[in-house]
mmCIF file of C-alpha atoms in Angstrom:
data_model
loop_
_atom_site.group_PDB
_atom_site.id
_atom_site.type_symbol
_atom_site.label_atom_id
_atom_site.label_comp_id
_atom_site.label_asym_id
_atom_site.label_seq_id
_atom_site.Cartn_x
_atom_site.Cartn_y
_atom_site.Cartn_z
ATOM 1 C CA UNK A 262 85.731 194.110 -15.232
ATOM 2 C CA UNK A 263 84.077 193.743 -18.381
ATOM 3 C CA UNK A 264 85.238 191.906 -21.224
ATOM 4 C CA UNK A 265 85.743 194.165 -24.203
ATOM 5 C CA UNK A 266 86.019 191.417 -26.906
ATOM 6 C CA UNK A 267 82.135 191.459 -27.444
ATOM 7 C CA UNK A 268 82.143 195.057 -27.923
ATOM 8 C CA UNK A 269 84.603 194.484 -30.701
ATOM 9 C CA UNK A 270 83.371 191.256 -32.154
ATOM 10 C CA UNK A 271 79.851 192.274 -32.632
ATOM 11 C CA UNK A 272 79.814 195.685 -34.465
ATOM 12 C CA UNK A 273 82.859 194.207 -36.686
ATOM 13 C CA UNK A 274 80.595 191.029 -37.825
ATOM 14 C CA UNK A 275 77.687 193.840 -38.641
ATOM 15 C CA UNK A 276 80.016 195.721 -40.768
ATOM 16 C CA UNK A 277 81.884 192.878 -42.375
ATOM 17 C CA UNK A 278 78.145 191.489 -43.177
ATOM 18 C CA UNK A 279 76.901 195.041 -44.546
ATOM 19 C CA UNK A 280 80.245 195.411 -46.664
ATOM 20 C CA UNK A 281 79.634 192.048 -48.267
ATOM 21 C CA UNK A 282 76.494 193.085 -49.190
ATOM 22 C CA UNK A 283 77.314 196.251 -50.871
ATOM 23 C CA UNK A 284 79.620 194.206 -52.324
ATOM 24 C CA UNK A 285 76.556 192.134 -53.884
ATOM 25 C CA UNK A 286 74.356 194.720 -54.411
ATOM 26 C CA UNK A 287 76.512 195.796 -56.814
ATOM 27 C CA UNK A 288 76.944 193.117 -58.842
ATOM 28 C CA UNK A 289 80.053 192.518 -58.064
ATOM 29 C CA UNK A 290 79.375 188.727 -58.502
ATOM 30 C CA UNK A 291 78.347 189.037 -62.446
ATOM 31 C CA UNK A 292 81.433 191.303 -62.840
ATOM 32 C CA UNK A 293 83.464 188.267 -61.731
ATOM 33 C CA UNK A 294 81.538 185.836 -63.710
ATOM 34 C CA UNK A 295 82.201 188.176 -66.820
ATOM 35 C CA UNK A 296 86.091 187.996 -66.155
ATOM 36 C CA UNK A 297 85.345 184.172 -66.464
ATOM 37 C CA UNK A 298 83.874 183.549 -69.131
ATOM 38 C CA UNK A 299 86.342 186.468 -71.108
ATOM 39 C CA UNK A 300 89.344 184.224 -70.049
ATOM 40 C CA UNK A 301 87.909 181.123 -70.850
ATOM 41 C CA UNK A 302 86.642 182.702 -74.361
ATOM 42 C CA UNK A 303 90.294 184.397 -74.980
ATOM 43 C CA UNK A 304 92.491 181.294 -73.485
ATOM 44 C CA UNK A 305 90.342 178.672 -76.220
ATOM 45 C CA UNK A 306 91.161 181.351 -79.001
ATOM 46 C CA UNK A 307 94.257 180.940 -78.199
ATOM 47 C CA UNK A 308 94.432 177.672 -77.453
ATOM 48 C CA UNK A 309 93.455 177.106 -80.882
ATOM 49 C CA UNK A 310 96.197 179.251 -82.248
ATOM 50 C CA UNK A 311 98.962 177.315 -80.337
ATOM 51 C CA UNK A 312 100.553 175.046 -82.753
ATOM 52 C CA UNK A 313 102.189 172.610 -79.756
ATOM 53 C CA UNK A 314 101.180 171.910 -75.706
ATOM 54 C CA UNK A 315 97.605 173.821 -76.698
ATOM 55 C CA UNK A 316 96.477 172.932 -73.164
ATOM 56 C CA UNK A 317 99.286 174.136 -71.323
ATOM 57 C CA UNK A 318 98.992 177.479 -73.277
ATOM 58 C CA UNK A 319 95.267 177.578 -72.745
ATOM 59 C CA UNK A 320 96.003 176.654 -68.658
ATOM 60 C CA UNK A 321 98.760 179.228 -68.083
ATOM 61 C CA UNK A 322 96.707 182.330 -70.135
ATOM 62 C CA UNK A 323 93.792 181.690 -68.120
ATOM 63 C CA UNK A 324 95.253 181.100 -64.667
ATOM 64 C CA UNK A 325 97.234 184.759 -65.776
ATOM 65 C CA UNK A 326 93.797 186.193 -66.709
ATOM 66 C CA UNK A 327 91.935 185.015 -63.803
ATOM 67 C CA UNK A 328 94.450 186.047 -61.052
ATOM 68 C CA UNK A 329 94.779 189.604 -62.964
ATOM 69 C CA UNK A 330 91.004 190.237 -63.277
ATOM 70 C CA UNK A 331 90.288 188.844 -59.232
ATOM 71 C CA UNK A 332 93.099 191.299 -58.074
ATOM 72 C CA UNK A 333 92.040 194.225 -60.006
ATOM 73 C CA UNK A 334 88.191 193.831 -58.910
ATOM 74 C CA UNK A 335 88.806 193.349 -55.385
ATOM 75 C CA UNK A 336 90.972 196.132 -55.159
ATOM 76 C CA UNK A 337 88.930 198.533 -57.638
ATOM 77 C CA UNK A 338 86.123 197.844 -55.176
ATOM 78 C CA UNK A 339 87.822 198.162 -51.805
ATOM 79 C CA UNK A 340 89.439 201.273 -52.948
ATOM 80 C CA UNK A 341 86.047 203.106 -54.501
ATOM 81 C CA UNK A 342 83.690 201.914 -51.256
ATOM 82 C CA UNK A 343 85.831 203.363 -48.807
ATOM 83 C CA UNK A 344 86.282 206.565 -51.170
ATOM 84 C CA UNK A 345 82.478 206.900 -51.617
ATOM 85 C CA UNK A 346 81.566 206.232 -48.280
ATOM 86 C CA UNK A 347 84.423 209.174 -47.360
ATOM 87 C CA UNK A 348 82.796 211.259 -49.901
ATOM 88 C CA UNK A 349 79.201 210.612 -48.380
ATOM 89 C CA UNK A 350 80.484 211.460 -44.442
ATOM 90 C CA UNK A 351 79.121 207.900 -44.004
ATOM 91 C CA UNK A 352 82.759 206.985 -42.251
ATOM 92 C CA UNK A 353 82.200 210.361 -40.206
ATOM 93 C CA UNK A 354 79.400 208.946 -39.172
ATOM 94 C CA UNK A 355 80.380 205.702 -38.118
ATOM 95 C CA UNK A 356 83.414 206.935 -36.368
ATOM 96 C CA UNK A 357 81.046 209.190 -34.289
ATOM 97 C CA UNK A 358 79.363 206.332 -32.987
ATOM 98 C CA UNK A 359 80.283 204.370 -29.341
ATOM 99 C CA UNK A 360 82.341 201.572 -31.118
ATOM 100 C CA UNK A 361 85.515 201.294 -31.097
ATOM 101 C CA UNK A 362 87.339 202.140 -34.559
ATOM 102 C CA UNK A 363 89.179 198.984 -34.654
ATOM 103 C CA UNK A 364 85.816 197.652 -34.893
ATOM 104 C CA UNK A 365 84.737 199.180 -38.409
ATOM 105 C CA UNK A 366 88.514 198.857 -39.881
ATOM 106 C CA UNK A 367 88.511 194.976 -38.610
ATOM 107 C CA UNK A 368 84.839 194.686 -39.937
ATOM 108 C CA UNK A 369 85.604 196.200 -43.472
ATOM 109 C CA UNK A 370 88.645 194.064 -43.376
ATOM 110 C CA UNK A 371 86.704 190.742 -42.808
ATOM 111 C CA UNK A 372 83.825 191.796 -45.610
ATOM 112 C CA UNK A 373 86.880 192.103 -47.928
ATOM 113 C CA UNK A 374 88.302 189.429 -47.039
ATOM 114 C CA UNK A 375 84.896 187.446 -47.354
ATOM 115 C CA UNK A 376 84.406 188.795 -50.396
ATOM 116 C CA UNK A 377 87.924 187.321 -51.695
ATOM 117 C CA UNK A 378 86.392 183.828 -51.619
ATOM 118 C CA UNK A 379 84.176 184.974 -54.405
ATOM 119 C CA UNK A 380 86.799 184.453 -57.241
ATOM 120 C CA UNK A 381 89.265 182.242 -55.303
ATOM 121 C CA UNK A 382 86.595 179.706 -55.392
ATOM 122 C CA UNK A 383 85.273 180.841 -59.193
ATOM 123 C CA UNK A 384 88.314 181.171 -60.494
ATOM 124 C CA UNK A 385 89.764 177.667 -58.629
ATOM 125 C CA UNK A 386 86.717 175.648 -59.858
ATOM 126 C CA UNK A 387 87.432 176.708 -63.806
ATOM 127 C CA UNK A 388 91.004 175.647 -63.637
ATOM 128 C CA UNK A 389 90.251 172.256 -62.208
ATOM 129 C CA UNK A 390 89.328 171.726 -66.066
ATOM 130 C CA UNK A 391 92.668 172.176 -67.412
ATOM 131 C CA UNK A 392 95.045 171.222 -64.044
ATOM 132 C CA UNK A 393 94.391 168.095 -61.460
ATOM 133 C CA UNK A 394 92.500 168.903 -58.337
ATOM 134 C CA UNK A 395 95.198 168.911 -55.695
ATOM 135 C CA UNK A 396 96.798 171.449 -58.102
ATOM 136 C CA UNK A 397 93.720 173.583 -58.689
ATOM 137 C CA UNK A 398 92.834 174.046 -55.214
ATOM 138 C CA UNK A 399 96.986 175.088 -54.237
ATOM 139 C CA UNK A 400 96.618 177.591 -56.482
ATOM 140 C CA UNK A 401 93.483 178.596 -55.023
ATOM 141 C CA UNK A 402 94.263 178.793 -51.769
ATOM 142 C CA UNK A 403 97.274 180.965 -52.929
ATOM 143 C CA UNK A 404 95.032 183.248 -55.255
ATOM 144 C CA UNK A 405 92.864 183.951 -51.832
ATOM 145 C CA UNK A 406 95.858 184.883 -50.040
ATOM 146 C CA UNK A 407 97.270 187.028 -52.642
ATOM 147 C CA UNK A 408 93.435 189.024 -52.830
ATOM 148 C CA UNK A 409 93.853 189.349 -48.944
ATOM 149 C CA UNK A 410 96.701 191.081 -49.124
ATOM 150 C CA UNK A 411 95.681 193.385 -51.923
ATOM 151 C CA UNK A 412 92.623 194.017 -49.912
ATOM 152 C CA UNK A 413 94.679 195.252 -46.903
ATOM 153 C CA UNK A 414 96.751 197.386 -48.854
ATOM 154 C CA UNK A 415 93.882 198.896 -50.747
ATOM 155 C CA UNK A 416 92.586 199.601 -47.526
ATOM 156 C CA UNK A 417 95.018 201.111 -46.417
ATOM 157 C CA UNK A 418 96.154 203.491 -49.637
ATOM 158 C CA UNK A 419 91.979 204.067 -49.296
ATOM 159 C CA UNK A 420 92.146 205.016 -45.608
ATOM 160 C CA UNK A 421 95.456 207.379 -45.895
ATOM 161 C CA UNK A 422 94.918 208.854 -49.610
ATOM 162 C CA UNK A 423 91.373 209.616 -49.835
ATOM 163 C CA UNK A 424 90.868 209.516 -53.292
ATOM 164 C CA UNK A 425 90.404 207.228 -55.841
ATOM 165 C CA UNK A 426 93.015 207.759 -58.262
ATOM 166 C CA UNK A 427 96.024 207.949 -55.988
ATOM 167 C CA UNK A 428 95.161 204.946 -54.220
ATOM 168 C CA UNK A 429 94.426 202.705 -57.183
ATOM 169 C CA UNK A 430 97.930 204.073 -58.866
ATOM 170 C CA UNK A 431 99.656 202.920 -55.279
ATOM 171 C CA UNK A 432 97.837 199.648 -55.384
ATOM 172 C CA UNK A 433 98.613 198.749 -59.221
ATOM 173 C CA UNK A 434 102.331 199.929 -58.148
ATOM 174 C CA UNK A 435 102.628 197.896 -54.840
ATOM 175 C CA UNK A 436 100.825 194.628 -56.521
ATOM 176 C CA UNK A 437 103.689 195.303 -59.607
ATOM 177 C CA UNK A 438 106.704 195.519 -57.530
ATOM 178 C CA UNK A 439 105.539 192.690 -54.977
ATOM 179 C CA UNK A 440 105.406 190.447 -58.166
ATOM 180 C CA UNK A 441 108.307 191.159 -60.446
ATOM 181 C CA UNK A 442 111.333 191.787 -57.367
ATOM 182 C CA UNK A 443 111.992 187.993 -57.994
ATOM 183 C CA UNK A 444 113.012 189.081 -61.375
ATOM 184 C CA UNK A 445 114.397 192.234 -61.016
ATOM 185 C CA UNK A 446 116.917 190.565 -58.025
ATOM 186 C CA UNK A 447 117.952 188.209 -60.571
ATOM 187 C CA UNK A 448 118.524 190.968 -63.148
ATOM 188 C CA UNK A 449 120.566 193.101 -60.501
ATOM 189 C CA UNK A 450 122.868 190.343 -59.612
ATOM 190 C CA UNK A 451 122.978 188.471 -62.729
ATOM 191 C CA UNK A 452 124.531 191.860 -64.109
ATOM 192 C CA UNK A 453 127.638 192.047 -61.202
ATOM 193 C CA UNK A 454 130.758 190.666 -62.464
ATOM 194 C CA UNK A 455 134.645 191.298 -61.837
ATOM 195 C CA UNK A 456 134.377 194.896 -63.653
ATOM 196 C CA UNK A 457 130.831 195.291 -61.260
ATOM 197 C CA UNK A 458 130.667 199.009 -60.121
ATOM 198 C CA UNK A 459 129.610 201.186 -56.922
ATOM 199 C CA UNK A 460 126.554 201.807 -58.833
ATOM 200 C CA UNK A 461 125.661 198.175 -59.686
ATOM 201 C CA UNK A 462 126.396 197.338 -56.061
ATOM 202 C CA UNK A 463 124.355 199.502 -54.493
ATOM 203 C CA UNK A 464 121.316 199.095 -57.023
ATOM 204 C CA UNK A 465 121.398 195.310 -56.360
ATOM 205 C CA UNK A 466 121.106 196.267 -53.154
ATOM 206 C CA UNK A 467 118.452 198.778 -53.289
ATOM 207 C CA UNK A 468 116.431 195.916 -55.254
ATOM 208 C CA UNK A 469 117.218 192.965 -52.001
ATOM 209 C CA UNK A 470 115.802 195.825 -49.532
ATOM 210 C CA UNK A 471 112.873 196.103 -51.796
ATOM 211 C CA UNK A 472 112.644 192.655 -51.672
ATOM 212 C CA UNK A 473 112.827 192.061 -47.792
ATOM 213 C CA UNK A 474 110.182 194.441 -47.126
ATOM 214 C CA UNK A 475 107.621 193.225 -49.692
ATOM 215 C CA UNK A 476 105.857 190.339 -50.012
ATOM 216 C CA UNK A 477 106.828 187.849 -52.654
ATOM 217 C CA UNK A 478 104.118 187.577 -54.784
ATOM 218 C CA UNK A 479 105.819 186.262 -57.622
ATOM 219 C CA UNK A 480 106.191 183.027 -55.065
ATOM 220 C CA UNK A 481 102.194 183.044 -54.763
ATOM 221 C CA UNK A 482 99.500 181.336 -57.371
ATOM 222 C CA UNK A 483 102.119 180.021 -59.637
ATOM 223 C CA UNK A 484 101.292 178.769 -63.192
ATOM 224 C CA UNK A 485 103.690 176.451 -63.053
ATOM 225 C CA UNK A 486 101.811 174.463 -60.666
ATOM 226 C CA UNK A 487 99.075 173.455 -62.852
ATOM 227 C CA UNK A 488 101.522 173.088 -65.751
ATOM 228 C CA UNK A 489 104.147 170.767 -63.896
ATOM 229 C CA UNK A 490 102.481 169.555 -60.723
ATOM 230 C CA UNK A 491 105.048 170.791 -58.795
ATOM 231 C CA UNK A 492 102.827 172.641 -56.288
ATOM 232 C CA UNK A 493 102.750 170.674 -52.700
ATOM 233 C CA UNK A 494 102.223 171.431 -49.382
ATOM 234 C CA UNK A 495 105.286 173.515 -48.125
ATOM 235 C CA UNK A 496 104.710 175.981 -50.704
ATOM 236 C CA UNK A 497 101.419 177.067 -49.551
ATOM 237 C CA UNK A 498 102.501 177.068 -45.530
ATOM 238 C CA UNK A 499 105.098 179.594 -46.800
ATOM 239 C CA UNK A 500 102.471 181.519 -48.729
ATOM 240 C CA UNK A 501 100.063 181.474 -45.465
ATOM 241 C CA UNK A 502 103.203 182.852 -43.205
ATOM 242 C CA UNK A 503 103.758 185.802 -45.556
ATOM 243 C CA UNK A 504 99.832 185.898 -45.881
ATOM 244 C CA UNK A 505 99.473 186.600 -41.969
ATOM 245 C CA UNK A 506 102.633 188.762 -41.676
ATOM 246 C CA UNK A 507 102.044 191.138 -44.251
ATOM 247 C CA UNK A 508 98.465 191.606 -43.025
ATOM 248 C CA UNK A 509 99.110 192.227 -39.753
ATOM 249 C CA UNK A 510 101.903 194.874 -40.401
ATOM 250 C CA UNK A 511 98.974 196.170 -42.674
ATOM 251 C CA UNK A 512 95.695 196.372 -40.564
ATOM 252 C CA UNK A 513 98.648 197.679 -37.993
ATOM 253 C CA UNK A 514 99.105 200.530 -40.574
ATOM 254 C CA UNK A 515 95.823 201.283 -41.154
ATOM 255 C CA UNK A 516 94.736 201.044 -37.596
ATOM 256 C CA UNK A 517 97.403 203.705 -36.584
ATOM 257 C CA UNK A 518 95.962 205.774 -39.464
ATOM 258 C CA UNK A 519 92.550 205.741 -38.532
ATOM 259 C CA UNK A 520 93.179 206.307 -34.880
ATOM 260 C CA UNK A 521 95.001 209.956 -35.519
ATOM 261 C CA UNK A 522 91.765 210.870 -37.774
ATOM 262 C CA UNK A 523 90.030 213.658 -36.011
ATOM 263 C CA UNK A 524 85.979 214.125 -36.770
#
């Protein structure tokens, strides 16, 4: 009986290696770079416009620009290479050849996800300026698994939606509700009281469904961490445990959704 792990493991490292590649043959890398130096050029503007705690201002705005411009590139380039390579019947082609398909979705996830380490490590290296070390690399660690899981949703919304548009819009929506429903639970049951109606009730509950089915990404690459310390270990095994859930339940998605694809 043959072993069918090679047949999987092979053709998914070529793919995740070609994927990366794309990824730097379109400078990808100088994008990110660019996103640096912007938040470093905005945060010491204003920095210098802060009249008290000028280097916490200047550390929050640029750990807020940094995790907004690594989440929008990854997923603006997951999103557009899986559209283009639809639009070229280059994922036609692949699917028509002997490999299995959970080969090229596990490959493209693993180039993604390669590619993630891009700004984690960027991005985690400028902040160790304005935060201590241990602090910095939490909140780099975090910042990767948030970009993995944007990745595997991207993926997904690529895989099932087909266009560009739609998928970036789902992405954008998905990455805004995962991060505010810390908030919005708080605003749903701070507003119940004794006079709390059917409507409040049920909306409060609404928002703690929404909350048990997505990922708490409001819990993930916290500012506060490199403005209070308060970052330590137990944080980040909770953010890994999410991390592995949420993309499993994802490539699980996507692999059902690429599996019903006819050619």
């Amino acid at each position: 009986m043959t072993n069918p792990m090679p047949n999987l493991l092979r053709p998914s490292a070529i793919i995740a290696r070609y994927t990366l590649l794309e990824a730097l043959r379109n400078r990808l890398i100088w994008l990110l770079a660019l996103a640096a130096l912007a938040g470093i050029g905005l945060s010491g503007f204003l920095n210098e416009l802060a009249l008290t705690e000028s280097r916490e201002v200047q550390a929050a705005l640029l750990a807020a620009l940094l995790r907004l411009a690594g989440v929008f590139l990854i997923a603006t380039f997951v999103v557009t290479s899986l559209v283009r390579e639809a639009n070229d019947k280059g994922l036609d082609m692949l699917l028509a050849l002997p490999i299995p398909r959970a080969a090229y979705l596990l490959g493209k996830l693993a180039g993604f996800g390669a590619l993630a380490l891009l700004p984690a490590l960027l991005f985690g290296a400028l902040l160790l300026f304005v935060a201590p070390p241990a602090q910095g690399a939490l909140w780099a660690a975090s910042l990767l698994c948030e970009l993995w899981i944007v990745a595997a949703f991207s993926l997904l919304c690529a895989l099932s939606l087909h266009q560009a548009m739609p998928a970036l819009a789902a992405v954008g929506g998905f990455y805004l509700l995962a991060r505010s429903t810390g908030a919005l639970q708080l605003l749903g049951h701070g507003a119940q009281g004794d006079s709390t109606s059917v409507s409040q009730q049920v909306i409060a509950a609404g928002i703690d469904l929404i909350a048990a089915l997505l990922p708490r990404l409001d819990q993930f690459t916290r500012t506060d961490w490199l403005l209070y310390h308060s970052g330590d270990p137990h944080a980040l095994l909770a953010i890994l445990a999410q991390s592995a859930i949420y993309i499993a339940l994802l490539t699980t998605a996507a692999l059902f959704d690429l599996y019903r694809k006819n050619i």
